[in-house]
Backbone as numpy.savetxt, mean C-alpha at the origin, in Angstrom:
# Nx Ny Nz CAx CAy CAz Cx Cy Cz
-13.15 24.60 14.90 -12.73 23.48 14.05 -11.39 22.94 14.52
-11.15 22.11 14.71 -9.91 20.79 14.89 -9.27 21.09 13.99
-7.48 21.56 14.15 -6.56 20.90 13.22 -6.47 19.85 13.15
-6.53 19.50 11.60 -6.30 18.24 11.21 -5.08 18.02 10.62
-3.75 17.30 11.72 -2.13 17.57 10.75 -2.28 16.36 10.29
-1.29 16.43 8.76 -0.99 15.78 7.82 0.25 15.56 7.53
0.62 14.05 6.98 1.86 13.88 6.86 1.60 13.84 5.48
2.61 13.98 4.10 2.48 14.09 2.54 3.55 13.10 2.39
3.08 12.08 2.08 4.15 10.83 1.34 3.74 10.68 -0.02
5.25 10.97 -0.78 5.00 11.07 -2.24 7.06 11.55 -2.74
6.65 10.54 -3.97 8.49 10.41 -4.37 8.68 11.84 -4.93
7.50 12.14 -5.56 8.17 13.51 -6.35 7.82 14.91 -5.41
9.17 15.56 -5.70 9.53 16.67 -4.45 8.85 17.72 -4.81
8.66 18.42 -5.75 7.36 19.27 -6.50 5.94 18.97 -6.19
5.95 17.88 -6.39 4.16 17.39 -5.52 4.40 17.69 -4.06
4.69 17.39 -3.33 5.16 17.54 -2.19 4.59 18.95 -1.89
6.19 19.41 -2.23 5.63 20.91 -1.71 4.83 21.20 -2.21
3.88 21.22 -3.14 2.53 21.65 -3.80 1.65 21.66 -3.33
1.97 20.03 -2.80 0.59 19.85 -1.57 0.89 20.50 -0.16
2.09 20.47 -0.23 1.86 21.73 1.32 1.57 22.89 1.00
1.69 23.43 0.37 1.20 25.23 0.09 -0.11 25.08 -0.01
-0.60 24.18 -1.00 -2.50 23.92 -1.08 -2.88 23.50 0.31
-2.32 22.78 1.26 -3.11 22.30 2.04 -2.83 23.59 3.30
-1.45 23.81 3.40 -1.12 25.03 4.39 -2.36 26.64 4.33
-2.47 26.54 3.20 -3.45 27.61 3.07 -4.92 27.47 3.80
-5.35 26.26 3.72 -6.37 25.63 4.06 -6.52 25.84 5.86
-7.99 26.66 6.36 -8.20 26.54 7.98 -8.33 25.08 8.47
-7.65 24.85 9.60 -7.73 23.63 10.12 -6.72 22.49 9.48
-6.14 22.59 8.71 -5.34 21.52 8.02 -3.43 21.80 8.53
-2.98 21.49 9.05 -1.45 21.43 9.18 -0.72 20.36 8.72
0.30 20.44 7.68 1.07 19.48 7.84 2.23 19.21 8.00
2.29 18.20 9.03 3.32 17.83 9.98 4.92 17.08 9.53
4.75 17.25 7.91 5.76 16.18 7.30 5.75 15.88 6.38
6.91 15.56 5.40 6.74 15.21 4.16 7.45 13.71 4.14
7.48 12.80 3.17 8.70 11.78 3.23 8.19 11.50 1.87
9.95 10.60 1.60 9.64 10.45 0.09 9.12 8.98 -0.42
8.99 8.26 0.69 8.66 6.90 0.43 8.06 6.41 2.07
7.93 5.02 1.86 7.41 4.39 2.90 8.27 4.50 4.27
9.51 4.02 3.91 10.58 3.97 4.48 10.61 5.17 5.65
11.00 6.31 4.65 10.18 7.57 5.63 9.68 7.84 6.26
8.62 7.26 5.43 7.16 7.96 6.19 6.98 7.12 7.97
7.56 5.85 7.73 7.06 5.53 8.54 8.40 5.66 10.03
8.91 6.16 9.77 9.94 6.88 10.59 9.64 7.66 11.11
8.59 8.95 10.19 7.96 10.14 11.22 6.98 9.56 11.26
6.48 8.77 11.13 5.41 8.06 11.76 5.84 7.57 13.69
6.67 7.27 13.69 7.22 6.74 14.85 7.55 8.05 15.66
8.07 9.01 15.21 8.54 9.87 16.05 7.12 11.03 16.08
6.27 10.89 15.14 4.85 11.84 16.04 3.77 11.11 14.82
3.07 11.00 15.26 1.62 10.27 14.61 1.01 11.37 13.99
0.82 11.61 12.71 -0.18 12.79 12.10 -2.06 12.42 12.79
-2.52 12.91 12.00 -4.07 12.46 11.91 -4.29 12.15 10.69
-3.62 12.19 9.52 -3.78 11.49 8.84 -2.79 11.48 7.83
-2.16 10.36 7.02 -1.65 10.10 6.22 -1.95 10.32 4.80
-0.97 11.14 3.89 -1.41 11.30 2.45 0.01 10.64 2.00
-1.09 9.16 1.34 0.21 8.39 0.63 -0.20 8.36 -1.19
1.17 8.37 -1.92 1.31 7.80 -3.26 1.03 6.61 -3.16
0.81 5.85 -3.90 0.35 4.82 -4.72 2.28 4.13 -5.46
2.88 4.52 -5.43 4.09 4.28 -6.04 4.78 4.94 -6.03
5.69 4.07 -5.33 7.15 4.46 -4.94 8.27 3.83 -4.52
9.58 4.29 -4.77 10.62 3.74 -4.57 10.78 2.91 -2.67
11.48 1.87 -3.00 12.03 1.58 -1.91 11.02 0.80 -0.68
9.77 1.56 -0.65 8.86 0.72 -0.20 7.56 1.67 -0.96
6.22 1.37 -1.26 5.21 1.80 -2.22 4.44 1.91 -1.34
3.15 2.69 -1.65 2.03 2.59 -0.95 1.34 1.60 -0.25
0.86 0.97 -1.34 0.34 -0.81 -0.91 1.63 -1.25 0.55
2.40 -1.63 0.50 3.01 -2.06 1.72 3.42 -0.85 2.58
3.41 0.30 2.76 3.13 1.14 3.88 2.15 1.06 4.50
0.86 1.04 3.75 -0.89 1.13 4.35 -0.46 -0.46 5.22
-0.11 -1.39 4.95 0.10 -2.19 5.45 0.84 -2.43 6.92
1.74 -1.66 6.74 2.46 -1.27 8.26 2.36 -1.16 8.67
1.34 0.34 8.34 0.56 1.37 9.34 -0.45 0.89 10.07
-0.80 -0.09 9.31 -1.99 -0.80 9.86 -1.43 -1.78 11.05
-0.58 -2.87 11.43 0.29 -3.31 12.23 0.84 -2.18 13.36
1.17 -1.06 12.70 2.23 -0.16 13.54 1.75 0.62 13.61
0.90 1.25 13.44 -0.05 2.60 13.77 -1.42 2.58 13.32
-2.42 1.64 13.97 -3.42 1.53 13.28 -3.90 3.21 14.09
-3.82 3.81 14.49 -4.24 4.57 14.61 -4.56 6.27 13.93
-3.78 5.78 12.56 -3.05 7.06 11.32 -4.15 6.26 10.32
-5.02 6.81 9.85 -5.72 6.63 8.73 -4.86 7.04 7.47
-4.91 6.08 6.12 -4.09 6.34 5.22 -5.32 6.30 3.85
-4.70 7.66 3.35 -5.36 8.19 2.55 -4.94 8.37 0.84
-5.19 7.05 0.28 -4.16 7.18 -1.00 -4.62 8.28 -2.16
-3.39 9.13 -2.69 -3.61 10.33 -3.58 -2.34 9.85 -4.83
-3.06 9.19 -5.70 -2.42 9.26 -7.11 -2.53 9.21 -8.20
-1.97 8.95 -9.62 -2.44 8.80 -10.61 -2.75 7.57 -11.39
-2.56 6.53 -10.43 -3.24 5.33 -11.28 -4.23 4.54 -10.66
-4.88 4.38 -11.51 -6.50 3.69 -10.54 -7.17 2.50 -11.43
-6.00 1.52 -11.69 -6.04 0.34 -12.09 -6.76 -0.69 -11.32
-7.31 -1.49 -11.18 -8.46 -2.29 -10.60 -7.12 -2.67 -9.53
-6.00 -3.59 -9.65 -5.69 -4.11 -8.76 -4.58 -3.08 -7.67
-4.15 -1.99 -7.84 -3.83 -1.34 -7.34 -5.08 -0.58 -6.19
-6.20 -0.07 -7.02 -7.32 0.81 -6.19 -7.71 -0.55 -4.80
-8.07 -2.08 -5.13 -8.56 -2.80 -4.46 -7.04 -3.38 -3.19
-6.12 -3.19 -3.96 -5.12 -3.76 -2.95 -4.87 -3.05 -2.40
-4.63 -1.54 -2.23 -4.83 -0.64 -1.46 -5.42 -0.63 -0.06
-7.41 -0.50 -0.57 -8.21 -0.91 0.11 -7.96 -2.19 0.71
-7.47 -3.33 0.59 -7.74 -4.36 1.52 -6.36 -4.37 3.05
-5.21 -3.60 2.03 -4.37 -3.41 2.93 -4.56 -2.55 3.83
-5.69 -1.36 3.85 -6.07 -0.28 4.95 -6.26 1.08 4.84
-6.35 0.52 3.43 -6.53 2.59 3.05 -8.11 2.78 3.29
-8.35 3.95 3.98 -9.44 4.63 4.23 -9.83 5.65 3.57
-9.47 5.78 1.92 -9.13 6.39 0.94 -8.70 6.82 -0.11
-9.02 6.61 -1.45 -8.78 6.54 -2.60 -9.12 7.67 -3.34
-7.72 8.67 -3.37 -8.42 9.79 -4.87 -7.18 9.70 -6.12
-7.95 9.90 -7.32 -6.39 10.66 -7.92 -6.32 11.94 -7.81
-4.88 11.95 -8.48 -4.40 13.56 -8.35 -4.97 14.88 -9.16
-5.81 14.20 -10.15 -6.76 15.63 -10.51 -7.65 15.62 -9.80
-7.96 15.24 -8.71 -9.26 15.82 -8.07 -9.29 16.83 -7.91
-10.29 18.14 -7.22 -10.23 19.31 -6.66 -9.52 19.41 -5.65
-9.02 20.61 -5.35 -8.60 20.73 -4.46 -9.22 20.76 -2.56
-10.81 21.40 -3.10 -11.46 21.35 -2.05 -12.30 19.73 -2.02
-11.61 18.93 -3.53 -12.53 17.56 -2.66 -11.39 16.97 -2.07
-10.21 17.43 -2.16 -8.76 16.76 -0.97 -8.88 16.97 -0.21
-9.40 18.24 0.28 -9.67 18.95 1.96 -10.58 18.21 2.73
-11.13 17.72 1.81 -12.87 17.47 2.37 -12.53 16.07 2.52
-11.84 15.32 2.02 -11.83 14.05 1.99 -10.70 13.75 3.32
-9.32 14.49 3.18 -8.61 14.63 4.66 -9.52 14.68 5.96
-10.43 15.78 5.57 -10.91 15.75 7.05 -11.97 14.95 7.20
-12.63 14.22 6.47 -13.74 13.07 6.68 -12.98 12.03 7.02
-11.85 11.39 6.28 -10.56 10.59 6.96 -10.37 10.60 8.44
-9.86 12.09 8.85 -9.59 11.96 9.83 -10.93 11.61 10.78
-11.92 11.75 10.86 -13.16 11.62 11.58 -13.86 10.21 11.52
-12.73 9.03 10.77 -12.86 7.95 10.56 -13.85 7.09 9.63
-14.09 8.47 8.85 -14.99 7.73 7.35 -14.42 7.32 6.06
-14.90 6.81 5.81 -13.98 6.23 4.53 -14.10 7.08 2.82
-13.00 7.41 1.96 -13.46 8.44 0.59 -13.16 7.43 -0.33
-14.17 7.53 -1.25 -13.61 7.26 -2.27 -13.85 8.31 -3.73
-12.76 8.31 -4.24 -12.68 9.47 -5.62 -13.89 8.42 -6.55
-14.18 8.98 -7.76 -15.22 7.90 -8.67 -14.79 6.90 -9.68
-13.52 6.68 -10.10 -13.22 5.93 -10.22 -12.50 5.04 -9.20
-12.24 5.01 -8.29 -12.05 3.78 -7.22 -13.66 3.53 -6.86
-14.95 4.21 -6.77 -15.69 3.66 -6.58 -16.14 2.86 -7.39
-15.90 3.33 -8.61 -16.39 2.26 -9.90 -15.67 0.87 -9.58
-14.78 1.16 -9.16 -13.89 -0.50 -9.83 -14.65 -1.34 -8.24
-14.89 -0.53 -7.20 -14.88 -1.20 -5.95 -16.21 -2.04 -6.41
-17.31 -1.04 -6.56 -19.03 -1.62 -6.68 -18.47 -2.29 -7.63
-17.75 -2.85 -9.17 -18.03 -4.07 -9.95 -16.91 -4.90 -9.32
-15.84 -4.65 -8.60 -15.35 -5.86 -7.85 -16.44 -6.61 -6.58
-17.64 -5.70 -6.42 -18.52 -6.15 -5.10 -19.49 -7.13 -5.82
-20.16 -6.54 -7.21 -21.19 -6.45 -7.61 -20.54 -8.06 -8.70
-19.34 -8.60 -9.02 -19.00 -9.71 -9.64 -19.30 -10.83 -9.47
-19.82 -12.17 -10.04 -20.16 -13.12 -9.66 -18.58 -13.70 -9.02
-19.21 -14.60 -8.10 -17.97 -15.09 -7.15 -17.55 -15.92 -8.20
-16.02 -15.89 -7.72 -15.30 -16.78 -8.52 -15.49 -18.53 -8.02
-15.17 -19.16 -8.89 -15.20 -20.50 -8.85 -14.29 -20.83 -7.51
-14.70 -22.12 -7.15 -13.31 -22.47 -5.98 -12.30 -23.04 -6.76
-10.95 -22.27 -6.65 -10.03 -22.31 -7.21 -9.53 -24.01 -7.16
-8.28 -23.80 -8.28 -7.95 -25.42 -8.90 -6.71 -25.29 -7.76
-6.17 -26.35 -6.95 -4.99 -26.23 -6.48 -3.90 -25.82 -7.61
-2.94 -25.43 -7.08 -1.91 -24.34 -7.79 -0.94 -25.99 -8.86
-1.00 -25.63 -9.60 0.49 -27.06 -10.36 1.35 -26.87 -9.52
2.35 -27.76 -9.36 3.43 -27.86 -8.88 4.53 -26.78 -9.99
3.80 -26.63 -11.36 4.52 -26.46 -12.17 4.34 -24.76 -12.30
3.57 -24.42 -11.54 3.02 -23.08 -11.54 4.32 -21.73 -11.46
5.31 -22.53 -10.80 6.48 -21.52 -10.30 7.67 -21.69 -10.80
8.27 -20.94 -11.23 9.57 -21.01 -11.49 10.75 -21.19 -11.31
11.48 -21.98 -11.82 12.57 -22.68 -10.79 12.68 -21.40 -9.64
13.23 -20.27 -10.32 13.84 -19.05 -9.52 12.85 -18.87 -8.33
11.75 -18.73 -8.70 10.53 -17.83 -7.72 10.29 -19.45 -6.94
10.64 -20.99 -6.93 10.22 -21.58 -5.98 11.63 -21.93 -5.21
12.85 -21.29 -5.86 14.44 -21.05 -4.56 13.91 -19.65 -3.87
13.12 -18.61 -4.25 12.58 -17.50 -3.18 11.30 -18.12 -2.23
10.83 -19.14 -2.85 9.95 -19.53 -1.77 10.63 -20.20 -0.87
11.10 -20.60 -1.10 11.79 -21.67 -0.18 12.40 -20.85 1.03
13.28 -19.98 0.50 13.96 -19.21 1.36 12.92 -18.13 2.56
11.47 -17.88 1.69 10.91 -17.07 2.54 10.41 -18.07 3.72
10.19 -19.37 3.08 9.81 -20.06 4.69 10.68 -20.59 5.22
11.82 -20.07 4.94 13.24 -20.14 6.16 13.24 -19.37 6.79
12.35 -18.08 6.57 11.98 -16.75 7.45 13.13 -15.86 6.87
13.56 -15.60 5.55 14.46 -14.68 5.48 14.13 -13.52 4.75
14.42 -12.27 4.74 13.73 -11.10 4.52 14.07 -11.03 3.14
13.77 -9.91 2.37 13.84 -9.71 0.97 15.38 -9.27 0.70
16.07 -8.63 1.52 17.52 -8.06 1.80 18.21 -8.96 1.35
17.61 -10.12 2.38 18.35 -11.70 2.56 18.25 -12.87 1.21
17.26 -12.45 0.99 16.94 -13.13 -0.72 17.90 -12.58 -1.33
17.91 -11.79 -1.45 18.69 -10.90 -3.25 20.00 -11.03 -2.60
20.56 -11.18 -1.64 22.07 -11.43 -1.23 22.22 -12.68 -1.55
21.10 -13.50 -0.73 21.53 -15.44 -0.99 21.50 -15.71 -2.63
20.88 -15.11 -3.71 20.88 -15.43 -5.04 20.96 -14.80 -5.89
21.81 -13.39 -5.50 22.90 -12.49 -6.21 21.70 -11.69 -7.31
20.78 -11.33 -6.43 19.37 -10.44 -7.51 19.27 -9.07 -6.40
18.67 -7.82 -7.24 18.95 -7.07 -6.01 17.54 -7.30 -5.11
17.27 -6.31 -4.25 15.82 -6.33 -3.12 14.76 -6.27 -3.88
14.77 -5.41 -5.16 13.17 -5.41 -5.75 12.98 -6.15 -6.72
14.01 -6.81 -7.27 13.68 -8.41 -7.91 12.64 -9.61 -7.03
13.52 -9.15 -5.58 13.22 -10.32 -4.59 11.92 -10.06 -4.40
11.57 -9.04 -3.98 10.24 -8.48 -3.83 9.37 -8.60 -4.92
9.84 -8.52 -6.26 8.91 -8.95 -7.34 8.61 -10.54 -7.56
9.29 -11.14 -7.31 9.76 -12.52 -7.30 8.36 -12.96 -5.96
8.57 -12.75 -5.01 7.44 -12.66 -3.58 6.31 -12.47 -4.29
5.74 -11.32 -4.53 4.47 -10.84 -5.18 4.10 -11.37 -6.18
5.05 -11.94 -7.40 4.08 -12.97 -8.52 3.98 -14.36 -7.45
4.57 -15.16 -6.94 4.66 -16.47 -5.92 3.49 -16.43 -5.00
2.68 -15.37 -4.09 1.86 -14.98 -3.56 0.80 -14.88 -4.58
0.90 -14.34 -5.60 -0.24 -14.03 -6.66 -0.48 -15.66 -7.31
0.51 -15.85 -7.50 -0.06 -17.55 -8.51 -0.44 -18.43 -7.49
-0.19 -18.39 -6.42 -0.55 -19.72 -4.86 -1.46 -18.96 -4.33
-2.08 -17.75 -4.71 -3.65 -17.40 -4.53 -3.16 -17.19 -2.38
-2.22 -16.71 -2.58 -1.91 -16.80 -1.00 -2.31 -14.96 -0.63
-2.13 -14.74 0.76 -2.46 -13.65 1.03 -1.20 -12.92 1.50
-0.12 -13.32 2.00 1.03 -12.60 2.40 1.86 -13.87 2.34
3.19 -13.38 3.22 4.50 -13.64 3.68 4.28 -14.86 4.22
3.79 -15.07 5.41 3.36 -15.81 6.54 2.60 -17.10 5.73
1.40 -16.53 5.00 0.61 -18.27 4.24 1.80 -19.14 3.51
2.49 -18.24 2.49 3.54 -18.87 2.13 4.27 -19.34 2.72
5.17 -19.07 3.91 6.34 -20.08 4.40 4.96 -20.98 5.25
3.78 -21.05 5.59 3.30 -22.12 6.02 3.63 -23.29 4.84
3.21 -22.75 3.72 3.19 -23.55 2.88 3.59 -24.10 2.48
4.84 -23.58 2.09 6.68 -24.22 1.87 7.05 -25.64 3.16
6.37 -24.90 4.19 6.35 -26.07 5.15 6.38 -26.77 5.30
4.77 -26.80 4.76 4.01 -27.91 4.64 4.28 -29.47 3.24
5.48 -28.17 2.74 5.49 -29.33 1.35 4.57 -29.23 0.49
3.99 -28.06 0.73 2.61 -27.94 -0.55 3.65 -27.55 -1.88
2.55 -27.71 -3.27 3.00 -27.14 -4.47 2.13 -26.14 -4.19
């Protein structure tokens, strides 16, 4: 059997080591790393590639959802495997679209974590049963209507001075400095602006701003 090493990304330091003693015990499983956020993770990501990634769902500084995202850009080659406790429709699906090859929460078994790591690593995809639930009635939904263009009025003074600025190309750092809010305002500010303009990232938006669209 193949070691399969693992990196454990997760804010709380008790889970952490928890999951290394459960998984250390385990034949074939090593893991190569802990970090407490994205930020981290993707640091020992750079300096040795696991085989697979065990990420939280939420967390400081950078979260799951935009790590799987990285990884995917910067290491598509680390399958990311989300392990947490909330499995809210838009969290389980944004996950998945950003690159997770895996969805459990944290009461699962212990031997369905093992089992699901190493099907991960072998490039299949898990899902726990409630992420499957929400996935089959997000599949199984009648399509939505073609959307109404967005109002002009849709945004808020505040959140259309962060648009503006993101299609000046300036980072979230750079937001909350230019309009005295800190980084995860700015970042919250991004994510409702993206959510109401039905946009998909960073990039559609400053097209958009561009373009002079509302």
């Amino acid at each position: 059997m193949n070691t399969v090493s693992v990196l454990v990304v997760d804010d709380q330091i008790l889970l952490r080591q928890g999951l290394r003693k459960l998984l250390e015990i385990e034949e074939g499983i090593e893991v190569v790393g802990e970090a407490a956020d994205g930020v981290e993770a993707l640091e020992l990501l750079a300096a040795s590639p696991p085989d697979v990634a065990l990420v939280d769902a939420r967390m400081p500084r950078m979260d799951g959802m935009e790590l799987i995202t990285r990884m995917r850009e910067e290491h598509p080659g680390v399958p990311a495997l989300v392990l947490t406790t909330f499995d809210d429709d838009e969290l389980v699906l944004g996950c998945l679209r950003a690159g997770a090859r895996g969805y459990l929460l944290k009461d699962v078994p212990p031997e369905e974590l093992v089992a699901a790591i190493r099907r991960v690593a072998t490039g299949q995809t898990v899902l726990g049963g409630p992420a499957a639930e929400r996935l089959v009635a997000a599949l199984s939904a009648p399509a939505p209507a073609e959307p109404e263009p967005a109002a002009p009025t849709a945004l808020s003074e505040r959140e259309w001075e962060v648009a503006r600025l993101v299609g000046e190309g300036h980072t979230n750092r750079e937001i909350a400095r230019a309009l005295f809010i800190t980084e995860g305002t700015a970042k919250n500010h991004v994510t409702s602006i993206l959510r109401k303009l039905e946009l998909r990232d960073r990039t559609a938006l400053a097209l958009r701003v561009g373009r002079g669209e509302g």
